[in-house]
C-alpha cells in the first residue's frame, strides 16, 4: 500500500561507539555541574572535559554533557577519539619552542632535556602526557580556565614542525643535529655562526 511505511531494521553499530579503547587512554580534566530551577526544585546536569591519547603522538579532547556523570564522561571520550591530532615529537620532548593561543589564554611550551619531566598545571599536563611528551617546560598567561588551556595546548602542539617538515616546505637543508631515536637524549644545539656569542656569554656568567 502507498500509505504503508517500510519497516527499517536495527541501526548498525558505529565504529567510534565500540567498547574497545583502541590503545587510547583517557583522563578527566574537570567535571562541571549545572543546575536549572524547575517547578519541582532543581534539575542537575553534568559536563565532562576529557582528554584522550595513545602516549605515542596522538591526542585529542572532548566535552560531553548528560544528566549523569558516567554518560557525560563516555560522551567526552567518544568525542575526543573523533578529534585526535598527530603531534610531532623529538625524542621525549617537543621539536622547538611554541606558543599556543585560545581565547584569553596563552601557553608557552619549551623543549627540555631528558629527566626534566612535565612541568605544567593540571589541564596542560593531561594533554602533554597523553600525547607522549615526557620532558617539557610550560608557562601559562591570561585566563587559566581548564577549557581554554586544553585548547591552547592543542593549538601549540598543532603548530609544531619537524626538521623534515621545514626542509620540505622551504626546499632547504636545515643545519641541525640528527633527531634522537625514541628514548634518546636531546642535546642543546648551537649554530655554527654563533660560537663567539655563546663563549662570551659563558665568560660573563663565570662558567
mmCIF file of C-alpha atoms in Angstrom, residues 27-162:
data_model
loop_
_atom_site.group_PDB
_atom_site.id
_atom_site.type_symbol
_atom_site.label_atom_id
_atom_site.label_comp_id
_atom_site.label_asym_id
_atom_site.label_seq_id
_atom_site.Cartn_x
_atom_site.Cartn_y
_atom_site.Cartn_z
ATOM 1 C CA UNK A 27 41.829 11.468 31.598
ATOM 2 C CA UNK A 28 39.012 13.502 33.164
ATOM 3 C CA UNK A 29 40.335 17.068 33.422
ATOM 4 C CA UNK A 30 37.303 18.647 35.072
ATOM 5 C CA UNK A 31 33.680 17.872 35.810
ATOM 6 C CA UNK A 32 31.167 20.710 35.547
ATOM 7 C CA UNK A 33 27.770 20.718 37.282
ATOM 8 C CA UNK A 34 24.933 22.868 36.005
ATOM 9 C CA UNK A 35 21.668 23.374 37.913
ATOM 10 C CA UNK A 36 18.427 24.706 36.455
ATOM 11 C CA UNK A 37 15.410 25.644 38.577
ATOM 12 C CA UNK A 38 12.162 23.886 37.612
ATOM 13 C CA UNK A 39 8.738 23.704 39.184
ATOM 14 C CA UNK A 40 9.603 20.770 41.434
ATOM 15 C CA UNK A 41 13.028 22.036 42.510
ATOM 16 C CA UNK A 42 16.411 21.869 40.809
ATOM 17 C CA UNK A 43 17.484 19.738 37.907
ATOM 18 C CA UNK A 44 21.195 18.960 37.600
ATOM 19 C CA UNK A 45 23.214 18.165 34.505
ATOM 20 C CA UNK A 46 26.914 17.434 34.171
ATOM 21 C CA UNK A 47 29.627 18.320 31.686
ATOM 22 C CA UNK A 48 32.894 16.381 31.442
ATOM 23 C CA UNK A 49 36.100 17.753 29.901
ATOM 24 C CA UNK A 50 38.097 14.689 28.829
ATOM 25 C CA UNK A 51 41.484 14.287 27.129
ATOM 26 C CA UNK A 52 42.336 11.089 25.211
ATOM 27 C CA UNK A 53 45.637 9.944 23.729
ATOM 28 C CA UNK A 54 47.804 6.938 22.936
ATOM 29 C CA UNK A 55 51.020 8.372 24.520
ATOM 30 C CA UNK A 56 52.709 7.921 21.125
ATOM 31 C CA UNK A 57 51.984 11.216 19.382
ATOM 32 C CA UNK A 58 48.191 11.210 19.108
ATOM 33 C CA UNK A 59 45.969 13.279 21.399
ATOM 34 C CA UNK A 60 42.527 14.902 21.390
ATOM 35 C CA UNK A 61 39.880 16.273 23.724
ATOM 36 C CA UNK A 62 36.127 16.082 24.072
ATOM 37 C CA UNK A 63 33.356 17.691 26.100
ATOM 38 C CA UNK A 64 30.320 15.558 26.923
ATOM 39 C CA UNK A 65 27.092 16.611 28.627
ATOM 40 C CA UNK A 66 24.453 14.394 30.233
ATOM 41 C CA UNK A 67 22.146 14.154 33.244
ATOM 42 C CA UNK A 68 24.519 11.692 34.960
ATOM 43 C CA UNK A 69 28.294 11.661 35.357
ATOM 44 C CA UNK A 70 29.188 8.327 33.642
ATOM 45 C CA UNK A 71 27.303 9.104 30.390
ATOM 46 C CA UNK A 72 28.879 12.573 30.296
ATOM 47 C CA UNK A 73 32.385 11.112 30.609
ATOM 48 C CA UNK A 74 31.607 8.466 27.989
ATOM 49 C CA UNK A 75 30.384 11.109 25.539
ATOM 50 C CA UNK A 76 33.511 13.163 26.143
ATOM 51 C CA UNK A 77 35.758 10.155 25.455
ATOM 52 C CA UNK A 78 33.936 9.350 22.210
ATOM 53 C CA UNK A 79 34.130 12.950 21.038
ATOM 54 C CA UNK A 80 37.818 13.110 21.924
ATOM 55 C CA UNK A 81 38.607 9.979 19.898
ATOM 56 C CA UNK A 82 36.968 11.611 16.873
ATOM 57 C CA UNK A 83 39.114 14.756 17.267
ATOM 58 C CA UNK A 84 42.554 13.172 17.596
ATOM 59 C CA UNK A 85 45.503 15.072 16.098
ATOM 60 C CA UNK A 86 49.095 13.963 15.364
ATOM 61 C CA UNK A 87 51.864 15.576 17.418
ATOM 62 C CA UNK A 88 55.485 15.585 16.115
ATOM 63 C CA UNK A 89 57.959 14.581 18.841
ATOM 64 C CA UNK A 90 61.719 14.897 19.200
ATOM 65 C CA UNK A 91 62.785 12.082 21.493
ATOM 66 C CA UNK A 92 60.914 12.624 24.770
ATOM 67 C CA UNK A 93 60.272 16.335 24.196
ATOM 68 C CA UNK A 94 58.969 18.711 21.519
ATOM 69 C CA UNK A 95 60.976 19.870 18.469
ATOM 70 C CA UNK A 96 61.065 23.596 19.287
ATOM 71 C CA UNK A 97 59.624 26.445 21.328
ATOM 72 C CA UNK A 98 56.000 27.295 20.533
ATOM 73 C CA UNK A 99 53.135 29.403 21.887
ATOM 74 C CA UNK A 100 49.532 28.190 21.750
ATOM 75 C CA UNK A 101 46.545 30.542 21.805
ATOM 76 C CA UNK A 102 42.863 30.179 22.516
ATOM 77 C CA UNK A 103 40.578 32.966 23.646
ATOM 78 C CA UNK A 104 42.212 34.886 26.507
ATOM 79 C CA UNK A 105 44.666 32.059 27.243
ATOM 80 C CA UNK A 106 48.226 31.627 26.019
ATOM 81 C CA UNK A 107 50.645 28.855 26.869
ATOM 82 C CA UNK A 108 54.383 28.722 26.190
ATOM 83 C CA UNK A 109 55.873 25.265 25.535
ATOM 84 C CA UNK A 110 59.650 24.854 25.802
ATOM 85 C CA UNK A 111 61.736 21.755 24.997
ATOM 86 C CA UNK A 112 63.557 20.248 27.970
ATOM 87 C CA UNK A 113 66.389 17.777 28.483
ATOM 88 C CA UNK A 114 65.761 14.166 29.459
ATOM 89 C CA UNK A 115 64.780 13.734 33.103
ATOM 90 C CA UNK A 116 63.118 17.141 33.455
ATOM 91 C CA UNK A 117 59.579 15.787 33.474
ATOM 92 C CA UNK A 118 56.361 17.581 32.552
ATOM 93 C CA UNK A 119 56.397 20.932 34.329
ATOM 94 C CA UNK A 120 52.800 22.079 33.811
ATOM 95 C CA UNK A 121 49.460 22.590 35.502
ATOM 96 C CA UNK A 122 46.681 20.024 35.629
ATOM 97 C CA UNK A 123 44.993 20.797 32.305
ATOM 98 C CA UNK A 124 48.117 21.178 30.097
ATOM 99 C CA UNK A 125 49.754 18.208 31.858
ATOM 100 C CA UNK A 126 46.915 15.887 30.837
ATOM 101 C CA UNK A 127 47.299 16.877 27.170
ATOM 102 C CA UNK A 128 51.095 16.661 27.135
ATOM 103 C CA UNK A 129 51.348 13.325 28.954
ATOM 104 C CA UNK A 130 48.698 11.629 26.806
ATOM 105 C CA UNK A 131 50.498 12.948 23.706
ATOM 106 C CA UNK A 132 53.627 11.051 24.810
ATOM 107 C CA UNK A 133 55.695 14.091 25.861
ATOM 108 C CA UNK A 134 57.811 13.305 28.932
ATOM 109 C CA UNK A 135 60.082 16.356 29.211
ATOM 110 C CA UNK A 136 58.749 19.876 28.659
ATOM 111 C CA UNK A 137 58.528 23.280 30.372
ATOM 112 C CA UNK A 138 55.353 25.381 30.235
ATOM 113 C CA UNK A 139 54.127 28.801 31.290
ATOM 114 C CA UNK A 140 50.503 29.993 31.123
ATOM 115 C CA UNK A 141 49.420 33.576 30.532
ATOM 116 C CA UNK A 142 45.967 35.140 30.730
ATOM 117 C CA UNK A 143 42.919 33.045 31.539
ATOM 118 C CA UNK A 144 43.532 29.804 33.460
ATOM 119 C CA UNK A 145 40.207 28.198 32.525
ATOM 120 C CA UNK A 146 40.749 24.435 32.005
ATOM 121 C CA UNK A 147 38.768 24.508 28.754
ATOM 122 C CA UNK A 148 40.863 27.351 27.361
ATOM 123 C CA UNK A 149 44.160 25.831 28.485
ATOM 124 C CA UNK A 150 43.388 22.442 26.942
ATOM 125 C CA UNK A 151 42.507 24.092 23.620
ATOM 126 C CA UNK A 152 45.517 26.436 23.778
ATOM 127 C CA UNK A 153 47.855 23.496 24.458
ATOM 128 C CA UNK A 154 46.447 21.594 21.499
ATOM 129 C CA UNK A 155 46.836 24.708 19.343
ATOM 130 C CA UNK A 156 50.502 24.874 20.296
ATOM 131 C CA UNK A 157 51.035 21.183 19.538
ATOM 132 C CA UNK A 158 49.427 21.644 16.107
ATOM 133 C CA UNK A 159 51.958 24.384 15.326
ATOM 134 C CA UNK A 160 54.963 22.107 15.882
ATOM 135 C CA UNK A 161 57.091 21.238 12.853
ATOM 136 C CA UNK A 162 59.881 18.716 12.495
#
